[in-house]
Amino acid sequence: MTDGYPPNPAPELVARGADLEELAEAADACRSCHLYQDATQAVFGEGPGSTTYLMVGEQPGDQEDRRGKPFVGPAGRVLDDALHEAGIDRDATYVTNVVKHFKWKPGPDSKPRLHAKPNRTEITACRPWLDAEIERVDPAVIVCLGATAAQSVIGPSVRVTRDHGVPFEFD
């Protein structure tokens, strides 16, 4: 156990060759950090098991948490529009998030669950899931959607304002 939480099962599942569906089922039962306690469910990535593009966001939002699918809320509509404009088929793209459970705080009556930025411990706890997705999908291009995703995938020195649109090599 680390930090009072059981070890993340992702490395063991990856080592034994679990596919994306098996990984998604296991992620839903993940207790490697406290975020599962207030989330409806884990939101694993979705899309083809092999594709050119893998899109990575920060975490599921309210709608994603309720529906169990990534990028189906307001951010998903923005992503869909951007993909359409770029001539990229969403159905041929794998979409996921760095953090698999929705981190939120209570909001005013009209918005009962407001997004809260995940911290380094929560991001680190989910990292084996993201690594497993990247390994299984083996994309040619990983697109980081925001600072949390970019810093998680590329490194903490990345700054969106400075590095926006800059390609990085990724092993």
Backbone as a printed PyTorch tensor [residue, N CA C, xyz], in Angstrom:
tensor([[[  0.8300,  -1.1930,   0.0000],
         [  0.0000,   0.0000,   0.0000],
         [  0.8710,   1.2530,   0.0000]],

        [[  0.4100,   2.2440,  -0.7280],
         [  1.0940,   3.5320,  -0.7360],
         [  0.0800,   4.6060,  -0.3900]],

        [[  0.4560,   5.5330,   0.4830],
         [ -0.4410,   6.6170,   0.9000],
         [ -1.7790,   6.0970,   1.4050]],

        [[ -1.8130,   4.9010,   1.9610],
         [ -3.0580,   4.3570,   2.4730],
         [ -3.9470,   3.7320,   1.4150]],

        [[ -3.5160,   3.7080,   0.1650],
         [ -4.3020,   3.1470,  -0.9310],
         [ -3.6430,   1.8800,  -1.4460]],

        [[ -4.4310,   0.9460,  -1.9500],
         [ -3.8290,  -0.2680,  -2.5070],
         [ -3.0590,   0.0560,  -3.7820]],

        [[ -2.1000,  -0.7960,  -4.1520],
         [ -1.3540,  -0.5470,  -5.3900],
         [ -2.2880,  -0.5650,  -6.6050]],

        [[ -1.9350,   0.2160,  -7.5840],
         [ -2.7160,   0.2820,  -8.8190],
         [ -2.5500,  -1.0300,  -9.5930]],

        [[ -3.6560,  -1.6690, -10.0110],
         [ -3.5440,  -2.9470, -10.7230],
         [ -3.1130,  -2.8280, -12.1830]],

        [[ -3.0290,  -1.6230, -12.7310],
         [ -2.7130,  -1.4640, -14.1550],
         [ -1.3890,  -2.1080, -14.5600]],

        [[ -0.2900,  -1.9070, -13.8260],
         [  0.9770,  -2.5160, -14.2840],
         [  0.8910,  -4.0380, -14.4190]],

        [[  0.2360,  -4.6930, -13.4810],
         [  0.0920,  -6.1530, -13.5600],
         [ -0.7500,  -6.5580, -14.7740]],

        [[ -1.8340,  -5.8270, -15.0120],
         [ -2.6940,  -6.1370, -16.1580],
         [ -1.9630,  -5.9170, -17.4780]],

        [[ -1.1690,  -4.8650, -17.5450],
         [ -0.4020,  -4.5970, -18.7570],
         [  0.6150,  -5.7160, -18.9800]],

        [[  1.2720,  -6.1070, -17.8970],
         [  2.2900,  -7.1570, -18.0030],
         [  1.7090,  -8.4680, -18.5080]],

        [[  0.4610,  -8.7590, -18.1590],
         [ -0.1250, -10.0230, -18.6230],
         [ -0.9060,  -9.8580, -19.9320]],

        [[ -0.8150,  -8.6690, -20.5320],
         [ -1.3860,  -8.4840, -21.8630],
         [ -2.8660,  -8.1730, -21.9110]],

        [[ -3.4240,  -7.6030, -20.8650],
         [ -4.8460,  -7.2530, -20.8610],
         [ -5.1560,  -6.2910, -22.0060]],

        [[ -6.3320,  -6.4690, -22.6130],
         [ -6.7310,  -5.5610, -23.6880],
         [ -7.4270,  -4.3270, -23.1030]],

        [[ -7.8050,  -3.4010, -23.9720],
         [ -8.4090,  -2.1530, -23.5110],
         [ -9.6990,  -2.3910, -22.7280]],

        [[-10.5010,  -3.3440, -23.1400],
         [-11.7540,  -3.6300, -22.4380],
         [-11.4880,  -4.1290, -21.0190]],

        [[-10.5180,  -5.0250, -20.8730],
         [-10.1590,  -5.5290, -19.5410],
         [ -9.5920,  -4.4080, -18.6720]],

        [[ -8.7810,  -3.5520, -19.2750],
         [ -8.2150,  -2.4280, -18.5380],
         [ -9.3170,  -1.4710, -18.0730]],

        [[-10.2900,  -1.2070, -18.9300],
         [-11.3990,  -0.3210, -18.5670],
         [-12.1950,  -0.8860, -17.3940]],

        [[-12.4660,  -2.1820, -17.4120],
         [-13.1910,  -2.8100, -16.3010],
         [-12.4050,  -2.6820, -15.0050]],

        [[-11.1000,  -2.9170, -15.0740],
         [-10.2620,  -2.8310, -13.8870],
         [-10.1520,  -1.3850, -13.3890]],

        [[-10.0940,  -0.4280, -14.2990],
         [ -9.9970,   0.9800, -13.9100],
         [-11.2270,   1.4010, -13.1240]],

        [[-12.3740,   0.8510, -13.4770],
         [-13.5980,   1.2020, -12.7650],
         [-13.5280,   0.7650, -11.3050]],

        [[-12.7490,  -0.2480, -11.0200],
         [-12.6000,  -0.7400,  -9.6500],
         [-11.3520,  -0.1840,  -8.9670]],

        [[-10.6260,   0.7100,  -9.6170],
         [ -9.3770,   1.2400,  -9.0720],
         [ -9.6560,   2.0610,  -7.8110]],

        [[ -8.8200,   1.8340,  -6.8020],
         [ -8.9080,   2.5630,  -5.5380],
         [ -7.5450,   3.1370,  -5.1650]],

        [[ -6.7350,   3.4850,  -6.1810],
         [ -5.3710,   3.9620,  -5.9480],
         [ -5.3100,   5.3820,  -5.4080]],

        [[ -6.4170,   6.0920,  -5.4170],
         [ -6.5200,   7.3990,  -4.7800],
         [ -7.9680,   7.5710,  -4.3350]],

        [[ -8.2660,   8.6800,  -3.7070],
         [ -9.6010,   8.8910,  -3.1340],
         [-10.6660,   9.3360,  -4.1370]],

        [[-10.3050,   9.6810,  -5.3570],
         [-11.2810,  10.2710,  -6.2880],
         [-12.4700,   9.3590,  -6.5850]],

        [[-12.2940,   8.0650,  -6.5220],
         [-13.4010,   7.1370,  -6.7940],
         [-14.5610,   7.3390,  -5.8170]],

        [[-14.2770,   7.8470,  -4.6200],
         [-15.2980,   7.9570,  -3.5830],
         [-16.4370,   8.9000,  -3.9660]],

        [[-16.1360,   9.9730,  -4.6730],
         [-17.1680,  10.9460,  -5.0300],
         [-17.5750,  10.8810,  -6.4960]],

        [[-16.9290,  10.0290,  -7.2640],
         [-17.2600,   9.8950,  -8.6880],
         [-18.3370,   8.8260,  -8.8580]],

        [[-19.0660,   8.9190,  -9.9430],
         [-20.0730,   7.9120, -10.2680],
         [-19.4020,   6.6360, -10.7390]],

        [[-18.3380,   6.7990, -11.5220],
         [-17.6430,   5.6670, -12.1220],
         [-16.3360,   6.1570, -12.7370]],

        [[-15.4470,   5.2390, -13.0420],
         [-14.2540,   5.6090, -13.8010],
         [-14.6750,   5.8340, -15.2450]],

        [[-14.0160,   6.7630, -15.8930],
         [-14.2700,   7.0240, -17.3100],
         [-12.9780,   6.7070, -18.0470]],

        [[-12.9500,   5.5510, -18.6650],
         [-11.7810,   5.1020, -19.4160],
         [-11.8850,   5.6540, -20.8270]],

        [[-10.8050,   5.5810, -21.5720],
         [-10.8060,   6.0600, -22.9490],
         [-11.6590,   5.1930, -23.8450]],

        [[-11.9230,   5.7250, -25.0370],
         [-12.6590,   4.9300, -26.0160],
         [-12.2380,   5.3220, -27.4180]],

        [[-12.3980,   4.3560, -28.2930],
         [-12.0190,   4.5420, -29.6880],
         [-11.3790,   3.2660, -30.1880]],

        [[-10.9080,   3.3030, -31.4060],
         [-10.2970,   2.1010, -31.9690],
         [ -9.0400,   1.6900, -31.2090]],

        [[ -8.7910,   0.4000, -31.1590],
         [ -7.6280,  -0.1350, -30.4570],
         [ -6.3140,   0.1780, -31.1380]],

        [[ -6.3810,   0.6400, -32.3650],
         [ -5.1840,   1.0480, -33.0820],
         [ -5.5980,   2.2190, -33.9640]],

        [[ -4.9290,   3.3420, -33.8020],
         [ -5.3230,   4.5270, -34.5380],
         [ -4.1540,   5.4970, -34.6650]],

        [[ -4.3000,   6.4530, -35.5300],
         [ -3.2690,   7.4670, -35.7150],
         [ -3.2690,   8.4640, -34.5640]],

        [[ -4.4660,   8.8890, -34.1270],
         [ -4.5740,   9.9670, -33.1510],
         [ -5.1080,   9.4800, -31.8090]],

        [[ -4.4150,   9.8940, -30.7420],
         [ -4.8860,   9.6930, -29.3820],
         [ -4.9830,  11.0750, -28.7580]],

        [[ -6.1810,  11.4510, -28.3410],
         [ -6.4290,  12.7500, -27.7180],
         [ -6.4940,  12.5490, -26.2100]],

        [[ -5.7450,  13.3640, -25.4530],
         [ -5.7000,  13.2450, -23.9970],
         [ -6.1270,  14.5500, -23.3520]],

        [[ -7.1670,  14.4760, -22.5340],
         [ -7.6070,  15.6210, -21.7460],
         [ -7.2000,  15.4670, -20.2960]],

        [[ -7.7040,  16.3500, -19.4620],
         [ -7.3370,  16.3570, -18.0470],
         [ -8.0690,  15.2740, -17.2640]],

        [[ -9.4010,  15.3550, -17.2580],
         [-10.2240,  14.4420, -16.4740],
         [-11.6430,  14.4730, -17.0150]],

        [[-12.4560,  13.4750, -16.6680],
         [-13.8540,  13.5350, -17.0790],
         [-14.5520,  14.7060, -16.3900]],

        [[-15.5650,  15.2330, -17.0370],
         [-16.4010,  16.2610, -16.4310],
         [-17.6770,  15.6450, -15.8900]],

        [[-18.5960,  16.4920, -15.5130],
         [-19.8610,  16.0470, -14.9220],
         [-20.6180,  15.0960, -15.8450]],

        [[-20.7960,  15.4720, -17.1080],
         [-21.5440,  14.6260, -18.0460],
         [-20.8160,  13.3110, -18.3300]],

        [[-19.5000,  13.3810, -18.4410],
         [-18.7080,  12.1730, -18.6850],
         [-18.8290,  11.2160, -17.4980]],

        [[-18.7680,  11.7580, -16.2890],
         [-18.8970,  10.9440, -15.0810],
         [-20.2650,  10.2640, -15.0300]],

        [[-21.2970,  10.9800, -15.3790],
         [-22.6560,  10.4130, -15.3390],
         [-22.8630,   9.3510, -16.4270]],

        [[-22.2870,   9.5910, -17.6100],
         [-22.5200,   8.6810, -18.7460],
         [-21.4500,   7.6080, -18.9040]],

        [[-20.2880,   7.7840, -18.2670],
         [-19.2240,   6.7880, -18.3360],
         [-18.4580,   6.7860, -19.6450]],

        [[-18.5030,   7.8920, -20.3770],
         [-17.8170,   8.0040, -21.6680],
         [-17.0350,   9.3100, -21.7110]],

        [[-15.8460,   9.2930, -22.3270],
         [-15.0440,  10.5170, -22.3900],
         [-15.5440,  11.5010, -23.4500]],

        [[-15.4170,  12.7640, -23.1450],
         [-15.6910,  13.8530, -24.0910],
         [-17.1010,  13.7990, -24.6760]],

        [[-18.1060,  13.6960, -23.8080],
         [-19.4950,  13.7180, -24.2530],
         [-20.2340,  14.9630, -23.7600]],

        [[-19.5750,  15.7800, -22.9500],
         [-20.1730,  17.0080, -22.4400],
         [-19.7520,  18.1970, -23.2770]],

        [[-19.7460,  19.3840, -22.6710],
         [-19.3740,  20.6030, -23.3970],
         [-17.9830,  20.5250, -24.0410]],

        [[-16.9970,  19.9930, -23.3350],
         [-15.6510,  19.8650, -23.9180],
         [-15.6630,  18.9040, -25.0990]],

        [[-16.5040,  17.9020, -25.0360],
         [-16.6260,  16.9540, -26.1360],
         [-17.1820,  17.6060, -27.3870]],

        [[-18.1260,  18.5210, -27.1990],
         [-18.6780,  19.2360, -28.3640],
         [-17.6090,  20.1220, -29.0010]],

        [[-16.7830,  20.7750, -28.1650],
         [-15.6820,  21.5930, -28.6810],
         [-14.6940,  20.7030, -29.4280]],

        [[-14.3680,  19.5490, -28.8410],
         [-13.4460,  18.6120, -29.4960],
         [-14.0220,  18.1180, -30.8180]],

        [[-15.2900,  17.7480, -30.8280],
         [-15.9300,  17.2880, -32.0660],
         [-15.8490,  18.3470, -33.1610]],

        [[-16.1240,  19.5930, -32.7940],
         [-16.0510,  20.6820, -33.7750],
         [-14.6210,  20.8490, -34.3010]],

        [[-13.6410,  20.7960, -33.4130],
         [-12.2410,  20.9550, -33.8200],
         [-11.8070,  19.7980, -34.7160]],

        [[-12.1960,  18.5710, -34.3660],
         [-11.8460,  17.4210, -35.2050],
         [-12.4870,  17.5420, -36.5810]],

        [[-13.7540,  17.9440, -36.6100],
         [-14.4550,  18.1170, -37.8830],
         [-13.7410,  19.1580, -38.7450]],

        [[-13.3870,  20.2800, -38.1290],
         [-12.6980,  21.3510, -38.8470],
         [-11.3380,  20.8860, -39.3790]],

        [[-10.6830,  19.9980, -38.6390],
         [ -9.3660,  19.4850, -39.0480],
         [ -9.4820,  18.3080, -40.0190]],

        [[-10.7110,  17.8570, -40.2700],
         [-10.9080,  16.7260, -41.1760],
         [-10.5390,  15.3830, -40.5580]],

        [[-10.6540,  15.2890, -39.2390],
         [-10.3380,  14.0490, -38.5300],
         [-11.6310,  13.4200, -38.0420]],

        [[-11.8180,  12.1550, -38.3240],
         [-13.0180,  11.4210, -37.9240],
         [-12.9230,  11.0490, -36.4460]],

        [[-13.8490,  11.5260, -35.6350],
         [-13.8420,  11.2140, -34.1990],
         [-13.8930,   9.7070, -33.9730]],

        [[-14.6480,   8.9860, -34.7860],
         [-14.7700,   7.5370, -34.6220],
         [-13.4600,   6.8050, -34.9090]],

        [[-12.5350,   7.4690, -35.5710],
         [-11.2300,   6.8720, -35.8670],
         [-10.1560,   7.3920, -34.9120]],

        [[-10.5860,   8.0490, -33.8450],
         [ -9.6770,   8.6670, -32.8810],
         [ -9.9120,   8.0770, -31.5030]],

        [[ -8.8450,   7.8080, -30.7760],
         [ -8.9680,   7.3430, -29.3920],
         [ -8.9430,   8.5640, -28.4870]],

        [[ -9.9410,   8.6980, -27.6150],
         [-10.0200,   9.8310, -26.6910],
         [ -9.9870,   9.3190, -25.2610]],

        [[ -9.2300,  10.0120, -24.4310],
         [ -9.0860,   9.5990, -23.0350],
         [ -8.7110,  10.8050, -22.1920]],

        [[ -8.5180,  10.5630, -20.9160],
         [ -8.0930,  11.5990, -19.9780],
         [ -6.9560,  11.0800, -19.1130]],

        [[ -6.1790,  11.9950, -18.5900],
         [ -5.0880,  11.6500, -17.6810],
         [ -5.6630,  11.0220, -16.4160]],

        [[ -6.6740,  11.6510, -15.8300],
         [ -7.3230,  11.1790, -14.6100],
         [ -8.6380,  10.5180, -15.0010]],

        [[ -8.9300,   9.3890, -14.3880],
         [-10.0760,   8.5790, -14.7970],
         [-11.3510,   8.8060, -13.9840]],

        [[-11.2520,   9.4550, -12.8340],
         [-12.4360,   9.7690, -12.0290],
         [-12.6250,  11.2870, -11.9760]],

        [[-13.8670,  11.7250, -11.9580],
         [-14.2150,  13.1400, -11.9340],
         [-13.9340,  13.7240, -10.5520]],

        [[-13.0680,  14.7300, -10.5030],
         [-12.8150,  15.4620,  -9.2600],
         [-13.6640,  16.7220,  -9.3000]],

        [[-14.4820,  16.8930,  -8.2850],
         [-15.3920,  18.0280,  -8.2820],
         [-15.5630,  18.5930,  -6.8790]],

        [[-16.1420,  19.7870,  -6.8600],
         [-16.4980,  20.4340,  -5.6050],
         [-17.9420,  20.9040,  -5.7340]],

        [[-18.6500,  21.0260,  -4.6130],
         [-20.0380,  21.4970,  -4.6850],
         [-20.1050,  22.9110,  -5.2470]],

        [[-21.1270,  23.1530,  -6.0460],
         [-21.3190,  24.4710,  -6.6290],
         [-22.6510,  25.0430,  -6.2070]],

        [[-23.0240,  26.1810,  -6.7650],
         [-24.3400,  26.7500,  -6.4660],
         [-25.4370,  25.8240,  -6.9980]],

        [[-26.6510,  26.0730,  -6.6100],
         [-27.7900,  25.2010,  -6.9480],
         [-27.8910,  24.8340,  -8.4190]],

        [[-27.6110,  25.7700,  -9.3020],
         [-27.7650,  25.4920, -10.7260],
         [-26.6540,  24.5920, -11.2780]],

        [[-25.5330,  24.5570, -10.6020],
         [-24.4060,  23.7070, -11.0160],
         [-23.9370,  22.9420,  -9.7840]],

        [[-24.5220,  21.8010,  -9.5260],
         [-24.2000,  21.1130,  -8.2760],
         [-22.7850,  20.5410,  -8.1950]],

        [[-22.1570,  20.2400,  -9.3340],
         [-20.8180,  19.6550,  -9.2900],
         [-19.8990,  20.4370, -10.2210]],

        [[-18.9710,  21.1610,  -9.6320],
         [-18.0300,  21.9620, -10.4040],
         [-16.6760,  21.2690, -10.4820]],

        [[-16.0660,  21.3500, -11.6280],
         [-14.7410,  20.7840, -11.8850],
         [-13.7350,  21.3170, -10.8650]],

        [[-12.8860,  20.4220, -10.3660],
         [-11.7550,  20.8050,  -9.5090],
         [-10.4980,  20.1860, -10.1120]],

        [[ -9.4510,  20.9560, -10.2200],
         [ -8.2200,  20.4860, -10.8690],
         [ -7.5820,  19.3490, -10.0630]],

        [[ -7.2470,  18.2520, -10.7390],
         [ -6.5830,  17.1540, -10.0190],
         [ -5.1710,  17.5590,  -9.6020]],

        [[ -4.7340,  16.9980,  -8.4720],
         [ -3.3830,  17.3000,  -7.9930],
         [ -2.3940,  16.2390,  -8.4730]],

        [[ -1.1290,  16.4610,  -8.1730],
         [ -0.0620,  15.5740,  -8.6450],
         [ -0.2590,  14.1450,  -8.1610]],

        [[ -0.6940,  13.9290,  -6.9240],
         [ -0.9090,  12.5830,  -6.3900],
         [ -1.9900,  11.8490,  -7.1910]],

        [[ -3.0730,  12.5350,  -7.4970],
         [ -4.1780,  11.9280,  -8.2610],
         [ -3.7420,  11.6220,  -9.6950]],

        [[ -2.9970,  12.5270, -10.2840],
         [ -2.4920,  12.3250, -11.6410],
         [ -1.5370,  11.1300, -11.6670]],

        [[ -0.6570,  11.0660, -10.6860],
         [  0.3030,   9.9650, -10.6040],
         [ -0.3980,   8.6290, -10.3920]],

        [[ -1.4450,   8.6190,  -9.5770],
         [ -2.1910,   7.3780,  -9.3310],
         [ -2.8240,   6.8430, -10.6120]],

        [[ -3.2300,   7.7340, -11.5100],
         [ -3.8720,   7.3210, -12.7650],
         [ -2.8810,   7.0700, -13.8930]],

        [[ -1.6500,   7.4730, -13.7410],
         [ -0.6850,   7.3860, -14.8330],
         [ -0.5330,   5.9820, -15.4190]],

        [[ -0.5400,   4.9090, -14.6180],
         [ -0.4260,   3.5790, -15.2210],
         [ -1.5660,   3.2590, -16.2050]],

        [[ -2.7480,   3.8160, -15.9570],
         [ -3.8680,   3.5800, -16.8880],
         [ -3.5940,   4.2680, -18.2220]],

        [[ -3.1460,   5.5160, -18.1700],
         [ -2.8240,   6.2460, -19.3930],
         [ -1.6900,   5.5610, -20.1460]],

        [[ -0.6550,   5.1570, -19.4280],
         [  0.4600,   4.4610, -20.0690],
         [ -0.0240,   3.1960, -20.7730]],

        [[ -0.9330,   2.4720, -20.1170],
         [ -1.4740,   1.2390, -20.7100],
         [ -2.2690,   1.5460, -21.9780]],

        [[ -3.0520,   2.6170, -21.9450],
         [ -3.8170,   2.9960, -23.1370],
         [ -2.8810,   3.3630, -24.2810]],

        [[ -1.8750,   4.1720, -23.9840],
         [ -0.9260,   4.5760, -25.0220],
         [ -0.2310,   3.3510, -25.6040]],

        [[  0.1810,   2.4400, -24.7500],
         [  0.8530,   1.2240, -25.2160],
         [ -0.0710,   0.3840, -26.0940]],

        [[ -1.3300,   0.2410, -25.6960],
         [ -2.2610,  -0.6010, -26.4530],
         [ -2.6640,   0.0440, -27.7830]],

        [[ -2.9230,   1.3410, -27.7570],
         [ -3.3950,   2.0390, -28.9600],
         [ -2.2350,   2.3040, -29.9140]],

        [[ -1.0570,   2.5570, -29.3800],
         [  0.1510,   2.8140, -30.1680],
         [ -0.0900,   3.8580, -31.2650]],

        [[ -0.5210,   5.0620, -30.8620],
         [ -0.8290,   6.0910, -31.8610],
         [  0.4200,   6.6780, -32.4950]],

        [[  0.2540,   7.2350, -33.6670],
         [  1.3510,   7.9660, -34.3070],
         [  1.4650,   9.3620, -33.7120]],

        [[  0.3170,   9.9130, -33.2660],
         [  0.2690,  11.2710, -32.7380],
         [ -0.5590,  11.2740, -31.4490]],

        [[ -0.0130,  11.9020, -30.4100],
         [ -0.7500,  12.1350, -29.1710],
         [ -0.9920,  13.6260, -29.0880]],

        [[ -2.2550,  14.0130, -28.9790],
         [ -2.6180,  15.4180, -28.8640],
         [ -3.0300,  15.6710, -27.4190]],

        [[ -2.3050,  16.5610, -26.7580],
         [ -2.5930,  16.9060, -25.3690],
         [ -3.5370,  18.0990, -25.3570]],

        [[ -4.6650,  17.9170, -24.7040],
         [ -5.7050,  18.9360, -24.6690],
         [ -5.6550,  19.6690, -23.3280]],

        [[ -4.7450,  20.6080, -23.2120],
         [ -4.6210,  21.3960, -21.9970],
         [ -3.3340,  21.1370, -21.2440]],

        [[ -3.1010,  21.9890, -20.2460],
         [ -1.8520,  21.9720, -19.4910],
         [ -1.6700,  20.6970, -18.6810]],

        [[ -2.7110,  20.2390, -18.0030],
         [ -2.5720,  19.0350, -17.1810],
         [ -2.1880,  17.8470, -18.0420]],

        [[ -2.8330,  17.6990, -19.1740],
         [ -2.5110,  16.5910, -20.0790],
         [ -1.0870,  16.7310, -20.6100]],

        [[ -0.7210,  17.9190, -21.0450],
         [  0.6170,  18.1270, -21.6100],
         [  1.7000,  17.8870, -20.5610]],

        [[  1.4970,  18.3880, -19.3600],
         [  2.5070,  18.2040, -18.3210],
         [  2.5950,  16.7470, -17.8840]],

        [[  1.4810,  16.0320, -17.9130],
         [  1.4970,  14.6210, -17.5520],
         [  2.1920,  13.7770, -18.6180]],

        [[  1.8880,  14.0410, -19.8760],
         [  2.4310,  13.2290, -20.9710],
         [  3.8640,  13.6290, -21.3170]],

        [[  4.1240,  14.9290, -21.4260],
         [  5.4210,  15.4090, -21.9090],
         [  6.3770,  15.7160, -20.7610]],

        [[  5.8790,  16.3410, -19.7250],
         [  6.7120,  16.6720, -18.5740],
         [  6.2770,  17.9700, -17.9290]],

        [[  6.6600,  18.1730, -16.6650],
         [  6.1920,  19.3380, -15.9110],
         [  6.6990,  20.6840, -16.4120]],

        [[  7.7290,  20.6860, -17.2490],
         [  8.2600,  21.9640, -17.7310],
         [  7.4560,  22.5310, -18.9020]],

        [[  6.5140,  21.7550, -19.4420],
         [  5.7070,  22.2180, -20.5740],
         [  4.7890,  23.3520, -20.1270]],

        [[  4.7180,  24.3860, -20.9460],
         [  3.8030,  25.5070, -20.7180],
         [  2.9800,  25.6790, -21.9860]],

        [[  1.6720,  25.6060, -21.8420],
         [  0.7870,  25.6780, -23.0090],
         [  0.9780,  26.9930, -23.7440]],

        [[  1.0990,  28.0860, -23.0140],
         [  1.2520,  29.3840, -23.6860],
         [  2.5330,  29.4480, -24.5190]],

        [[  3.5870,  28.8050, -24.0570],
         [  4.8650,  28.8150, -24.7650],
         [  4.9430,  27.6970, -25.8110]],

        [[  4.4250,  26.5150, -25.4760],
         [  4.6530,  25.3210, -26.2950],
         [  3.4540,  24.9070, -27.1540]],

        [[  2.3990,  25.7040, -27.1510],
         [  1.1990,  25.3790, -27.9410],
         [  1.5650,  25.1230, -29.3930]],

        [[  1.1720,  23.9830, -29.9090],
         [  1.4170,  23.6550, -31.3100],
         [  2.8030,  23.1230, -31.6080]],

        [[  3.6660,  23.0260, -30.5950],
         [  5.0250,  22.5340, -30.8060],
         [  5.0280,  21.0070, -30.7240]],

        [[  5.5110,  20.3220, -31.7520],
         [  5.5710,  18.8530, -31.6790],
         [  6.7160,  18.3930, -30.7790]],

        [[  6.4620,  17.3520, -30.0030],
         [  7.4630,  16.7420, -29.1450],
         [  7.6070,  15.2950, -29.5590]],

        [[  8.8110,  14.7650, -29.4760],
         [  9.0440,  13.3420, -29.7200],
         [  8.5990,  12.5840, -28.4790]],

        [[  7.9770,  11.4270, -28.6890],
         [  7.4650,  10.6350, -27.5660],
         [  7.7840,   9.1710, -27.8120]],

        [[  8.3700,   8.5210, -26.8170],
         [  8.6670,   7.0820, -26.9500],
         [  7.4870,   6.2710, -26.4690]]])
